[in-house]
C-alpha atoms as an extended CHARMM CRD file, in Angstrom:
* protein
*
       283  EXT
         1         1  MET       CA             -8.9450000000        8.6320000000        9.4890000000  PROA      1               0.0000000000
         2         2  ARG       CA             -9.4280000000       11.3390000000        6.8190000000  PROA      2               0.0000000000
         3         3  ILE       CA             -6.1890000000       12.6180000000        5.3000000000  PROA      3               0.0000000000
         4         4  ASP       CA             -5.7830000000       15.5110000000        2.8100000000  PROA      4               0.0000000000
         5         5  LEU       CA             -2.1970000000       15.9810000000        1.6350000000  PROA      5               0.0000000000
         6         6  HSD       CA             -2.3990000000       19.0800000000       -0.5650000000  PROA      6               0.0000000000
         7         7  ALA       CA             -3.7290000000       22.5090000000        0.4380000000  PROA      7               0.0000000000
         8         8  HSD       CA             -2.7440000000       26.1640000000        0.0110000000  PROA      8               0.0000000000
         9         9  SER       CA             -2.9320000000       29.3460000000        2.0700000000  PROA      9               0.0000000000
        10        10  THR       CA             -2.0930000000       33.0190000000        1.6160000000  PROA      10              0.0000000000
        11        11  ALA       CA              1.5680000000       32.0040000000        1.9880000000  PROA      11              0.0000000000
        12        12  SER       CA              1.2550000000       31.2670000000       -1.7360000000  PROA      12              0.0000000000
        13        13  ASP       CA             -1.8990000000       31.4250000000       -3.8700000000  PROA      13              0.0000000000
        14        14  GLY       CA             -4.6570000000       30.4100000000       -1.4650000000  PROA      14              0.0000000000
        15        15  THR       CA             -7.1830000000       32.9850000000       -0.2760000000  PROA      15              0.0000000000
        16        16  GLU       CA             -7.1520000000       32.1870000000        3.4640000000  PROA      16              0.0000000000
        17        17  ARG       CA             -4.4590000000       32.5520000000        6.0770000000  PROA      17              0.0000000000
        18        18  PRO       CA             -2.7990000000       29.3500000000        7.3550000000  PROA      18              0.0000000000
        19        19  ALA       CA             -4.6580000000       29.6030000000       10.6760000000  PROA      19              0.0000000000
        20        20  GLU       CA             -7.9850000000       29.6450000000        8.8720000000  PROA      20              0.0000000000
        21        21  VAL       CA             -6.9700000000       26.7310000000        6.6330000000  PROA      21              0.0000000000
        22        22  VAL       CA             -6.2370000000       24.4440000000        9.5910000000  PROA      22              0.0000000000
        23        23  ARG       CA             -9.4040000000       25.5640000000       11.3910000000  PROA      23              0.0000000000
        24        24  ARG       CA            -11.4740000000       24.8440000000        8.2970000000  PROA      24              0.0000000000
        25        25  ALA       CA             -9.7440000000       21.4840000000        7.8100000000  PROA      25              0.0000000000
        26        26  ARG       CA            -10.8300000000       20.3280000000       11.2440000000  PROA      26              0.0000000000
        27        27  ALA       CA            -14.3400000000       21.6680000000       10.6850000000  PROA      27              0.0000000000
        28        28  ALA       CA            -14.4560000000       19.5960000000        7.4820000000  PROA      28              0.0000000000
        29        29  GLY       CA            -13.7510000000       16.4620000000        9.5130000000  PROA      29              0.0000000000
        30        30  LEU       CA            -10.1200000000       15.9860000000        8.5510000000  PROA      30              0.0000000000
        31        31  ASP       CA             -7.6920000000       14.2380000000       10.8810000000  PROA      31              0.0000000000
        32        32  VAL       CA             -4.5340000000       15.0580000000        8.8780000000  PROA      32              0.0000000000
        33        33  LEU       CA             -3.7670000000       18.0220000000        6.6220000000  PROA      33              0.0000000000
        34        34  ALA       CA             -0.6310000000       18.8570000000        4.6590000000  PROA      34              0.0000000000
        35        35  LEU       CA             -0.0320000000       22.5640000000        4.0770000000  PROA      35              0.0000000000
        36        36  THR       CA              1.7810000000       22.6740000000        0.7400000000  PROA      36              0.0000000000
        37        37  ASP       CA              2.1580000000       26.2650000000       -0.3900000000  PROA      37              0.0000000000
        38        38  HSD       CA              4.1670000000       26.9330000000       -3.5250000000  PROA      38              0.0000000000
        39        39  ASP       CA              7.9460000000       27.0720000000       -3.2410000000  PROA      39              0.0000000000
        40        40  GLY       CA              8.1310000000       28.0150000000        0.4270000000  PROA      40              0.0000000000
        41        41  VAL       CA              7.2820000000       27.2730000000        4.0280000000  PROA      41              0.0000000000
        42        42  ALA       CA              6.2450000000       30.7130000000        5.2800000000  PROA      42              0.0000000000
        43        43  GLY       CA              2.8070000000       29.5040000000        6.3590000000  PROA      43              0.0000000000
        44        44  HSD       CA              3.9580000000       26.6440000000        8.5630000000  PROA      44              0.0000000000
        45        45  ARG       CA              4.5410000000       28.5990000000       11.7720000000  PROA      45              0.0000000000
        46        46  GLU       CA              1.1060000000       30.2240000000       11.8010000000  PROA      46              0.0000000000
        47        47  ALA       CA             -0.5640000000       26.9070000000       10.9620000000  PROA      47              0.0000000000
        48        48  ILE       CA              1.2460000000       25.1620000000       13.8260000000  PROA      48              0.0000000000
        49        49  GLU       CA              0.3990000000       27.9230000000       16.2990000000  PROA      49              0.0000000000
        50        50  ALA       CA             -3.2800000000       27.7020000000       15.3430000000  PROA      50              0.0000000000
        51        51  LEU       CA             -3.4820000000       23.8960000000       15.1070000000  PROA      51              0.0000000000
        52        52  PRO       CA             -6.8760000000       22.7980000000       16.4570000000  PROA      52              0.0000000000
        53        53  ASP       CA             -7.3940000000       19.7800000000       18.6860000000  PROA      53              0.0000000000
        54        54  GLY       CA             -7.6540000000       16.5550000000       16.7160000000  PROA      54              0.0000000000
        55        55  LEU       CA             -5.8330000000       17.7500000000       13.6090000000  PROA      55              0.0000000000
        56        56  THR       CA             -2.3340000000       16.6260000000       12.6440000000  PROA      56              0.0000000000
        57        57  LEU       CA             -0.3380000000       18.9300000000       10.3760000000  PROA      57              0.0000000000
        58        58  VAL       CA              2.1210000000       17.6060000000        7.8010000000  PROA      58              0.0000000000
        59        59  PRO       CA              4.5310000000       20.4170000000        6.8250000000  PROA      59              0.0000000000
        60        60  GLY       CA              5.0870000000       20.4450000000        3.0750000000  PROA      60              0.0000000000
        61        61  MET       CA              5.3270000000       22.5480000000       -0.0390000000  PROA      61              0.0000000000
        62        62  GLU       CA              4.6830000000       22.3320000000       -3.7810000000  PROA      62              0.0000000000
        63        63  LEU       CA              7.8410000000       22.8140000000       -5.8260000000  PROA      63              0.0000000000
        64        64  SER       CA              7.6520000000       24.4170000000       -9.2600000000  PROA      64              0.0000000000
        65        65  CYS       CA              9.3520000000       22.2770000000      -11.9150000000  PROA      65              0.0000000000
        66        66  ARG       CA              9.5860000000       22.2910000000      -15.6910000000  PROA      66              0.0000000000
        67        67  ARG       CA             10.7020000000       19.8790000000      -18.3570000000  PROA      67              0.0000000000
        68        68  ASP       CA             10.5340000000       20.4000000000      -22.1220000000  PROA      68              0.0000000000
        69        69  GLY       CA              8.2830000000       23.3940000000      -21.6280000000  PROA      69              0.0000000000
        70        70  MET       CA              5.7840000000       21.5180000000      -19.4350000000  PROA      70              0.0000000000
        71        71  SER       CA              5.0220000000       22.8150000000      -15.9580000000  PROA      71              0.0000000000
        72        72  ILE       CA              5.2900000000       19.9800000000      -13.4360000000  PROA      72              0.0000000000
        73        73  HSD       CA              4.5870000000       20.2660000000       -9.7190000000  PROA      73              0.0000000000
        74        74  MET       CA              6.2960000000       18.2290000000       -7.0200000000  PROA      74              0.0000000000
        75        75  LEU       CA              4.8740000000       17.8950000000       -3.5180000000  PROA      75              0.0000000000
        76        76  ALA       CA              7.5630000000       17.6990000000       -0.8450000000  PROA      76              0.0000000000
        77        77  TYR       CA              6.7690000000       16.5040000000        2.6670000000  PROA      77              0.0000000000
        78        78  LEU       CA              8.5270000000       16.5420000000        6.0570000000  PROA      78              0.0000000000
        79        79  PHE       CA             11.8560000000       17.8230000000        4.7170000000  PROA      79              0.0000000000
        80        80  ASP       CA             14.3660000000       20.0030000000        6.5510000000  PROA      80              0.0000000000
        81        81  PRO       CA             13.6830000000       23.5560000000        5.2600000000  PROA      81              0.0000000000
        82        82  GLY       CA             17.1310000000       24.6140000000        6.4580000000  PROA      82              0.0000000000
        83        83  HSD       CA             18.9420000000       22.1690000000        4.1940000000  PROA      83              0.0000000000
        84        84  PRO       CA             21.4710000000       24.4810000000        2.4710000000  PROA      84              0.0000000000
        85        85  GLU       CA             21.0480000000       23.3230000000       -1.1130000000  PROA      85              0.0000000000
        86        86  LEU       CA             17.2560000000       23.2030000000       -0.9410000000  PROA      86              0.0000000000
        87        87  ALA       CA             17.0850000000       26.5810000000        0.8070000000  PROA      87              0.0000000000
        88        88  ALA       CA             19.2770000000       28.1170000000       -1.9150000000  PROA      88              0.0000000000
        89        89  GLU       CA             16.9880000000       26.7820000000       -4.6450000000  PROA      89              0.0000000000
        90        90  LEU       CA             13.9060000000       28.1320000000       -2.8720000000  PROA      90              0.0000000000
        91        91  GLU       CA             15.4840000000       31.5680000000       -2.6710000000  PROA      91              0.0000000000
        92        92  LEU       CA             16.3140000000       31.4110000000       -6.3810000000  PROA      92              0.0000000000
        93        93  ILE       CA             12.7550000000       30.3660000000       -7.2350000000  PROA      93              0.0000000000
        94        94  ARG       CA             11.2540000000       33.1120000000       -5.0690000000  PROA      94              0.0000000000
        95        95  SER       CA             13.5020000000       35.7420000000       -6.6360000000  PROA      95              0.0000000000
        96        96  ALA       CA             12.5100000000       34.5190000000      -10.1040000000  PROA      96              0.0000000000
        97        97  ARG       CA              8.8320000000       34.7180000000       -9.1230000000  PROA      97              0.0000000000
        98        98  ASP       CA              9.2780000000       38.3200000000       -7.9880000000  PROA      98              0.0000000000
        99        99  ASP       CA             11.0790000000       39.2730000000      -11.2110000000  PROA      99              0.0000000000
       100       100  ARG       CA              8.4060000000       37.5500000000      -13.2690000000  PROA      100             0.0000000000
       101       101  ALA       CA              5.6030000000       39.3270000000      -11.4270000000  PROA      101             0.0000000000
       102       102  ALA       CA              7.2110000000       42.7030000000      -12.0830000000  PROA      102             0.0000000000
       103       103  ALA       CA              7.6040000000       41.9280000000      -15.7860000000  PROA      103             0.0000000000
       104       104  MET       CA              4.0250000000       40.6710000000      -16.1370000000  PROA      104             0.0000000000
       105       105  VAL       CA              2.5620000000       43.6570000000      -14.3020000000  PROA      105             0.0000000000
       106       106  ALA       CA              4.5290000000       45.9530000000      -16.6270000000  PROA      106             0.0000000000
       107       107  ARG       CA              3.1340000000       44.1660000000      -19.6880000000  PROA      107             0.0000000000
       108       108  ILE       CA             -0.4100000000       44.3270000000      -18.3260000000  PROA      108             0.0000000000
       109       109  ALA       CA             -0.0060000000       48.0510000000      -17.6640000000  PROA      109             0.0000000000
       110       110  GLU       CA              1.2010000000       48.5180000000      -21.2460000000  PROA      110             0.0000000000
       111       111  LEU       CA             -2.0460000000       46.8410000000      -22.3330000000  PROA      111             0.0000000000
       112       112  GLY       CA             -4.0140000000       49.5110000000      -20.5050000000  PROA      112             0.0000000000
       113       113  VAL       CA             -4.8210000000       47.8340000000      -17.1980000000  PROA      113             0.0000000000
       114       114  PRO       CA             -3.9680000000       50.0750000000      -14.2100000000  PROA      114             0.0000000000
       115       115  ILE       CA             -2.4750000000       47.5600000000      -11.7830000000  PROA      115             0.0000000000
       116       116  THR       CA              0.8180000000       47.9600000000       -9.9370000000  PROA      116             0.0000000000
       117       117  LEU       CA              3.3230000000       45.6060000000       -8.3740000000  PROA      117             0.0000000000
       118       118  GLU       CA              2.4330000000       47.1160000000       -5.0050000000  PROA      118             0.0000000000
       119       119  MET       CA             -1.1930000000       46.0570000000       -5.4820000000  PROA      119             0.0000000000
       120       120  VAL       CA             -0.1340000000       42.5120000000       -6.3450000000  PROA      120             0.0000000000
       121       121  ALA       CA              2.2540000000       42.3210000000       -3.3860000000  PROA      121             0.0000000000
       122       122  ALA       CA             -0.5120000000       43.4830000000       -1.0640000000  PROA      122             0.0000000000
       123       123  ILE       CA             -2.7770000000       40.7050000000       -2.3120000000  PROA      123             0.0000000000
       124       124  ALA       CA              0.0410000000       38.1810000000       -1.8210000000  PROA      124             0.0000000000
       125       125  ALA       CA              0.3080000000       39.4480000000        1.7800000000  PROA      125             0.0000000000
       126       126  GLY       CA              3.9210000000       38.4540000000        2.1770000000  PROA      126             0.0000000000
       127       127  GLY       CA              3.5050000000       35.0650000000        0.5090000000  PROA      127             0.0000000000
       128       128  VAL       CA              5.1820000000       33.8020000000       -2.6440000000  PROA      128             0.0000000000
       129       129  ILE       CA              3.8160000000       35.9000000000       -5.5380000000  PROA      129             0.0000000000
       130       130  GLY       CA              2.1100000000       33.9240000000       -8.2860000000  PROA      130             0.0000000000
       131       131  ARG       CA             -0.1340000000       34.5020000000      -11.2570000000  PROA      131             0.0000000000
       132       132  PRO       CA             -3.3270000000       34.1420000000       -9.1750000000  PROA      132             0.0000000000
       133       133  HSD       CA             -2.3350000000       37.2750000000       -7.2660000000  PROA      133             0.0000000000
       134       134  ILE       CA             -1.9420000000       39.1790000000      -10.5310000000  PROA      134             0.0000000000
       135       135  ALA       CA             -5.2960000000       37.8240000000      -11.7080000000  PROA      135             0.0000000000
       136       136  ARG       CA             -6.9550000000       38.9820000000       -8.4950000000  PROA      136             0.0000000000
       137       137  ALA       CA             -5.4670000000       42.4690000000       -8.9820000000  PROA      137             0.0000000000
       138       138  MET       CA             -6.8960000000       42.5280000000      -12.5100000000  PROA      138             0.0000000000
       139       139  LEU       CA            -10.2660000000       41.4690000000      -11.1250000000  PROA      139             0.0000000000
       140       140  ALA       CA            -10.1100000000       44.2320000000       -8.4990000000  PROA      140             0.0000000000
       141       141  VAL       CA             -9.7440000000       46.9500000000      -11.1500000000  PROA      141             0.0000000000
       142       142  GLY       CA            -12.4160000000       45.4480000000      -13.4060000000  PROA      142             0.0000000000
       143       143  ALA       CA            -10.1270000000       44.3350000000      -16.2190000000  PROA      143             0.0000000000
       144       144  VAL       CA            -11.5600000000       40.8000000000      -16.0700000000  PROA      144             0.0000000000
       145       145  ALA       CA            -14.8790000000       39.4480000000      -14.8390000000  PROA      145             0.0000000000
       146       146  THR       CA            -13.3770000000       36.3730000000      -13.1710000000  PROA      146             0.0000000000
       147       147  VAL       CA             -9.9500000000       35.1510000000      -12.1000000000  PROA      147             0.0000000000
       148       148  ALA       CA            -10.2350000000       32.3940000000      -14.7300000000  PROA      148             0.0000000000
       149       149  GLU       CA            -10.5990000000       35.0270000000      -17.4640000000  PROA      149             0.0000000000
       150       150  ALA       CA             -7.1120000000       36.3170000000      -16.6490000000  PROA      150             0.0000000000
       151       151  PHE       CA             -5.6590000000       32.8520000000      -17.3530000000  PROA      151             0.0000000000
       152       152  THR       CA             -6.2970000000       33.0440000000      -21.0950000000  PROA      152             0.0000000000
       153       153  PRO       CA             -4.1070000000       33.9210000000      -24.0910000000  PROA      153             0.0000000000
       154       154  ALA       CA             -5.5330000000       37.4350000000      -23.9010000000  PROA      154             0.0000000000
       155       155  TRP       CA             -3.7500000000       37.9720000000      -20.5960000000  PROA      155             0.0000000000
       156       156  ILE       CA             -1.5320000000       35.7620000000      -18.4190000000  PROA      156             0.0000000000
       157       157  GLY       CA             -2.3270000000       32.2740000000      -19.6820000000  PROA      157             0.0000000000
       158       158  SER       CA              0.6480000000       30.3220000000      -21.0200000000  PROA      158             0.0000000000
       159       159  GLY       CA              1.7740000000       32.0170000000      -24.2190000000  PROA      159             0.0000000000
       160       160  GLY       CA             -0.5630000000       34.9430000000      -23.5320000000  PROA      160             0.0000000000
       161       161  ARG       CA              0.0640000000       38.5980000000      -24.2780000000  PROA      161             0.0000000000
       162       162  ALA       CA              1.3020000000       39.3320000000      -20.7690000000  PROA      162             0.0000000000
       163       163  HSD       CA              2.7450000000       35.9270000000      -19.8950000000  PROA      163             0.0000000000
       164       164  VAL       CA              6.3910000000       35.6880000000      -18.7930000000  PROA      164             0.0000000000
       165       165  SER       CA              8.1990000000       32.4150000000      -18.1490000000  PROA      165             0.0000000000
       166       166  ARG       CA             10.4070000000       31.9320000000      -15.0890000000  PROA      166             0.0000000000
       167       167  TYR       CA             13.0170000000       29.6830000000      -13.5590000000  PROA      167             0.0000000000
       168       168  ALA       CA             11.8480000000       26.2570000000      -12.4020000000  PROA      168             0.0000000000
       169       169  LEU       CA             13.6090000000       23.0940000000      -11.2810000000  PROA      169             0.0000000000
       170       170  ASP       CA             14.0120000000       19.9820000000      -13.3670000000  PROA      170             0.0000000000
       171       171  PRO       CA             11.7060000000       17.4650000000      -11.6390000000  PROA      171             0.0000000000
       172       172  VAL       CA             14.4950000000       14.9180000000      -11.1170000000  PROA      172             0.0000000000
       173       173  ARG       CA             16.5060000000       17.5550000000       -9.2910000000  PROA      173             0.0000000000
       174       174  ALA       CA             13.4520000000       18.4420000000       -7.1980000000  PROA      174             0.0000000000
       175       175  VAL       CA             13.1000000000       14.8050000000       -6.1320000000  PROA      175             0.0000000000
       176       176  ARG       CA             16.7820000000       14.5160000000       -5.2600000000  PROA      176             0.0000000000
       177       177  LEU       CA             16.8060000000       17.7900000000       -3.2940000000  PROA      177             0.0000000000
       178       178  THR       CA             13.7720000000       16.6720000000       -1.2990000000  PROA      178             0.0000000000
       179       179  LEU       CA             15.4530000000       13.3540000000       -0.5220000000  PROA      179             0.0000000000
       180       180  ALA       CA             18.6920000000       15.0700000000        0.4580000000  PROA      180             0.0000000000
       181       181  ALA       CA             16.6860000000       17.2150000000        2.8920000000  PROA      181             0.0000000000
       182       182  GLY       CA             15.2040000000       14.1180000000        4.4980000000  PROA      182             0.0000000000
       183       183  GLY       CA             11.7550000000       14.4430000000        2.9440000000  PROA      183             0.0000000000
       184       184  ALA       CA              9.5110000000       12.5540000000        0.5440000000  PROA      184             0.0000000000
       185       185  ALA       CA              8.5660000000       13.7180000000       -2.9570000000  PROA      185             0.0000000000
       186       186  VAL       CA              5.1570000000       13.0180000000       -4.5340000000  PROA      186             0.0000000000
       187       187  LEU       CA              4.3060000000       13.9850000000       -8.1040000000  PROA      187             0.0000000000
       188       188  ALA       CA              1.2800000000       16.3040000000       -8.0420000000  PROA      188             0.0000000000
       189       189  HSD       CA             -1.7060000000       15.8440000000      -10.4140000000  PROA      189             0.0000000000
       190       190  PRO       CA              0.3590000000       14.4630000000      -13.3330000000  PROA      190             0.0000000000
       191       191  ARG       CA             -2.6350000000       13.9410000000      -15.6380000000  PROA      191             0.0000000000
       192       192  ALA       CA             -4.3890000000       17.2740000000      -15.1480000000  PROA      192             0.0000000000
       193       193  ALA       CA             -4.9240000000       17.5990000000      -18.8860000000  PROA      193             0.0000000000
       194       194  LYS       CA             -7.1030000000       20.7180000000      -18.5200000000  PROA      194             0.0000000000
       195       195  ARG       CA             -4.0620000000       22.4530000000      -17.0530000000  PROA      195             0.0000000000
       196       196  GLY       CA             -1.8810000000       21.2730000000      -19.9290000000  PROA      196             0.0000000000
       197       197  ARG       CA             -0.1690000000       18.6140000000      -17.8170000000  PROA      197             0.0000000000
       198       198  THR       CA              0.0910000000       15.0530000000      -19.0470000000  PROA      198             0.0000000000
       199       199  VAL       CA              3.3280000000       13.7260000000      -17.5970000000  PROA      199             0.0000000000
       200       200  PRO       CA              4.4500000000       10.7220000000      -19.6920000000  PROA      200             0.0000000000
       201       201  ALA       CA              4.7990000000        7.3360000000      -18.0190000000  PROA      201             0.0000000000
       202       202  ASP       CA              8.4840000000        7.1290000000      -18.9160000000  PROA      202             0.0000000000
       203       203  TRP       CA              9.1390000000       10.4270000000      -17.1200000000  PROA      203             0.0000000000
       204       204  ILE       CA              7.3730000000        9.0930000000      -14.0370000000  PROA      204             0.0000000000
       205       205  ALA       CA              9.5230000000        5.9480000000      -14.2070000000  PROA      205             0.0000000000
       206       206  GLU       CA             12.6230000000        8.1590000000      -14.3900000000  PROA      206             0.0000000000
       207       207  LEU       CA             11.4440000000       10.0710000000      -11.3290000000  PROA      207             0.0000000000
       208       208  ALA       CA             10.8710000000        6.7870000000       -9.5110000000  PROA      208             0.0000000000
       209       209  ASP       CA             14.4460000000        5.7720000000      -10.2800000000  PROA      209             0.0000000000
       210       210  ALA       CA             15.5660000000        9.1100000000       -8.7720000000  PROA      210             0.0000000000
       211       211  GLY       CA             13.6920000000        8.4000000000       -5.5340000000  PROA      211             0.0000000000
       212       212  LEU       CA             10.1240000000        9.6050000000       -6.0960000000  PROA      212             0.0000000000
       213       213  ALA       CA              7.9840000000        8.3230000000       -3.2330000000  PROA      213             0.0000000000
       214       214  GLY       CA              4.5430000000        8.5480000000       -4.7730000000  PROA      214             0.0000000000
       215       215  ILE       CA              1.9550000000        9.9410000000       -7.1660000000  PROA      215             0.0000000000
       216       216  GLU       CA             -1.0220000000       12.1400000000       -6.3250000000  PROA      216             0.0000000000
       217       217  ILE       CA             -3.7360000000       10.2050000000       -8.1340000000  PROA      217             0.0000000000
       218       218  ASP       CA             -7.0410000000       11.0270000000       -6.4760000000  PROA      218             0.0000000000
       219       219  HSD       CA             -7.4010000000       14.6540000000       -7.5780000000  PROA      219             0.0000000000
       220       220  ARG       CA            -10.3540000000       16.6170000000       -8.9620000000  PROA      220             0.0000000000
       221       221  ASP       CA             -8.5410000000       17.2200000000      -12.2520000000  PROA      221             0.0000000000
       222       222  HSD       CA             -8.0420000000       13.4880000000      -12.9530000000  PROA      222             0.0000000000
       223       223  THR       CA            -10.6080000000       11.5240000000      -14.9250000000  PROA      223             0.0000000000
       224       224  PRO       CA            -11.5420000000        7.9730000000      -13.8460000000  PROA      224             0.0000000000
       225       225  GLU       CA             -9.5080000000        6.6860000000      -16.7820000000  PROA      225             0.0000000000
       226       226  ALA       CA             -6.4380000000        8.6920000000      -15.7460000000  PROA      226             0.0000000000
       227       227  ARG       CA             -6.7580000000        7.4610000000      -12.1690000000  PROA      227             0.0000000000
       228       228  ALA       CA             -6.9250000000        3.8300000000      -13.2870000000  PROA      228             0.0000000000
       229       229  GLU       CA             -3.8930000000        4.2340000000      -15.5420000000  PROA      229             0.0000000000
       230       230  LEU       CA             -1.8880000000        5.9590000000      -12.8080000000  PROA      230             0.0000000000
       231       231  ARG       CA             -2.8320000000        3.3330000000      -10.2310000000  PROA      231             0.0000000000
       232       232  ALA       CA             -1.5020000000        0.6130000000      -12.5080000000  PROA      232             0.0000000000
       233       233  LEU       CA              1.6890000000        2.5950000000      -13.0460000000  PROA      233             0.0000000000
       234       234  ALA       CA              2.1060000000        3.2050000000       -9.3090000000  PROA      234             0.0000000000
       235       235  ALA       CA              1.7310000000       -0.5100000000       -8.6750000000  PROA      235             0.0000000000
       236       236  ASP       CA              4.3410000000       -1.3400000000      -11.3280000000  PROA      236             0.0000000000
       237       237  LEU       CA              6.7970000000        1.1890000000       -9.8580000000  PROA      237             0.0000000000
       238       238  ASP       CA              5.9400000000        0.4440000000       -6.2000000000  PROA      238             0.0000000000
       239       239  LEU       CA              4.9450000000        4.0640000000       -5.5860000000  PROA      239             0.0000000000
       240       240  ILE       CA              2.6750000000        5.4430000000       -2.8690000000  PROA      240             0.0000000000
       241       241  VAL       CA             -0.7960000000        6.5680000000       -3.9820000000  PROA      241             0.0000000000
       242       242  THR       CA             -2.0760000000        9.8130000000       -2.4840000000  PROA      242             0.0000000000
       243       243  GLY       CA             -5.2500000000       11.8390000000       -2.7760000000  PROA      243             0.0000000000
       244       244  ALA       CA             -5.9350000000       15.4490000000       -1.8840000000  PROA      244             0.0000000000
       245       245  SER       CA             -8.1830000000       18.4440000000       -2.4320000000  PROA      245             0.0000000000
       246       246  ASP       CA             -5.5890000000       20.9250000000       -3.7350000000  PROA      246             0.0000000000
       247       247  ASP       CA             -7.7470000000       23.4870000000       -1.9680000000  PROA      247             0.0000000000
       248       248  HSD       CA             -7.0710000000       27.1980000000       -2.6040000000  PROA      248             0.0000000000
       249       249  GLY       CA            -10.0010000000       28.6050000000       -0.6440000000  PROA      249             0.0000000000
       250       250  ASP       CA            -12.2800000000       30.8500000000       -2.6760000000  PROA      250             0.0000000000
       251       251  LEU       CA            -10.3160000000       30.2290000000       -5.8720000000  PROA      251             0.0000000000
       252       252  THR       CA            -11.2670000000       26.5440000000       -6.0100000000  PROA      252             0.0000000000
       253       253  GLY       CA            -14.4040000000       26.5000000000       -3.9210000000  PROA      253             0.0000000000
       254       254  HSD       CA            -13.8570000000       25.4270000000       -0.3440000000  PROA      254             0.0000000000
       255       255  ARG       CA            -13.1960000000       21.7480000000       -0.9480000000  PROA      255             0.0000000000
       256       256  LEU       CA            -10.8890000000       20.4740000000        1.8010000000  PROA      256             0.0000000000
       257       257  GLY       CA            -11.3340000000       16.7260000000        2.1450000000  PROA      257             0.0000000000
       258       258  CYS       CA            -13.0270000000       16.2350000000       -1.2280000000  PROA      258             0.0000000000
       259       259  GLU       CA            -10.2670000000       13.7160000000       -2.0750000000  PROA      259             0.0000000000
       260       260  THR       CA             -8.2320000000       11.8690000000        0.5360000000  PROA      260             0.0000000000
       261       261  THR       CA             -5.2780000000        9.5360000000        1.0860000000  PROA      261             0.0000000000
       262       262  SER       CA             -5.7730000000        6.1070000000        2.6580000000  PROA      262             0.0000000000
       263       263  PRO       CA             -4.1910000000        5.5780000000        6.0950000000  PROA      263             0.0000000000
       264       264  ASP       CA             -1.9460000000        2.7630000000        4.8660000000  PROA      264             0.0000000000
       265       265  GLN       CA             -0.5010000000        4.9430000000        2.1070000000  PROA      265             0.0000000000
       266       266  TYR       CA             -0.0290000000        7.7800000000        4.5870000000  PROA      266             0.0000000000
       267       267  GLU       CA              1.9590000000        5.4520000000        6.8410000000  PROA      267             0.0000000000
       268       268  ARG       CA              4.1400000000        4.4710000000        3.8910000000  PROA      268             0.0000000000
       269       269  LEU       CA              4.7840000000        8.1530000000        3.2160000000  PROA      269             0.0000000000
       270       270  LEU       CA              5.8020000000        8.8160000000        6.8150000000  PROA      270             0.0000000000
       271       271  ALA       CA              8.1210000000        5.8140000000        6.7710000000  PROA      271             0.0000000000
       272       272  SER       CA              9.9380000000        7.2370000000        3.7360000000  PROA      272             0.0000000000
       273       273  THR       CA             11.0270000000       10.4400000000        5.5340000000  PROA      273             0.0000000000
       274       274  SER       CA             13.8050000000       11.0730000000        8.0490000000  PROA      274             0.0000000000
       275       275  ALA       CA             13.9900000000       14.8140000000        8.8260000000  PROA      275             0.0000000000
       276       276  ARG       CA             10.7090000000       15.6730000000       10.5500000000  PROA      276             0.0000000000
       277       277  THR       CA              7.5320000000       14.1780000000       11.9610000000  PROA      277             0.0000000000
       278       278  PRO       CA              3.9550000000       15.4570000000       11.6730000000  PROA      278             0.0000000000
       279       279  ILE       CA              2.8200000000       18.1130000000       14.1410000000  PROA      279             0.0000000000
       280       280  THR       CA              0.1090000000       17.0630000000       16.5790000000  PROA      280             0.0000000000
       281       281  GLU       CA              0.0630000000       19.9760000000       19.0350000000  PROA      281             0.0000000000
       282       282  PRO       CA              0.2190000000       23.7890000000       18.6800000000  PROA      282             0.0000000000
       283       283  ALA       CA              3.6370000000       25.3610000000       19.1270000000  PROA      283             0.0000000000
């Protein structure tokens, strides 16, 4: 069984619609895929309707968190999206994303780049607006040569000329909200040093005390040394170990299934949830 528990679609910052993501997952030989778009579940319905034979879908999302200025991402699985407190936080996060996008587009325009919020929204195609959509708008008008070039101090990289911070959850609160909604929380790529994320071991222990289910360890952005250290920590804290592609379509190179979760760890994850079960048939 091949299991990939982290992938994105146009419902956030991926480049392919949810239907195409699940089709491509099956073509890549996956048996289980989690669709984990940022801060929302808008892509789930389309993914379920297009679910190909032989593929199981795990509904999820990737929650934006921050502590002491560090961006931290929390994967949430099989939760109840209608849980009132969680739904309220998602609406707050989405509103903050929209406000941030407007402010960043205004700054970019002041710097002489002719993009508009309407252009960015069109690229987002109804999904949660993020910096990759702004970067793609900049690419479309020739302001940058690559999407990566936009994520520098010259433009929208952290601390950059056009960067604007936004509201994000404390990671402990994200874990507790996910639990309250009947789901399981897994800390995403905590040692992705190239992204400026090195989550300290004592923070991970604190999250475990709050109910964290697992750590995403097998990830392209983790070195062998980071993986070994995190595996030892997961063993000490009795946390589930997951692996995933973190595929964003064209933005990352089509890499579904490049990293996977073992079936025994997947079963542990399922056993830690109470609100929903994976989807095995189209709606």
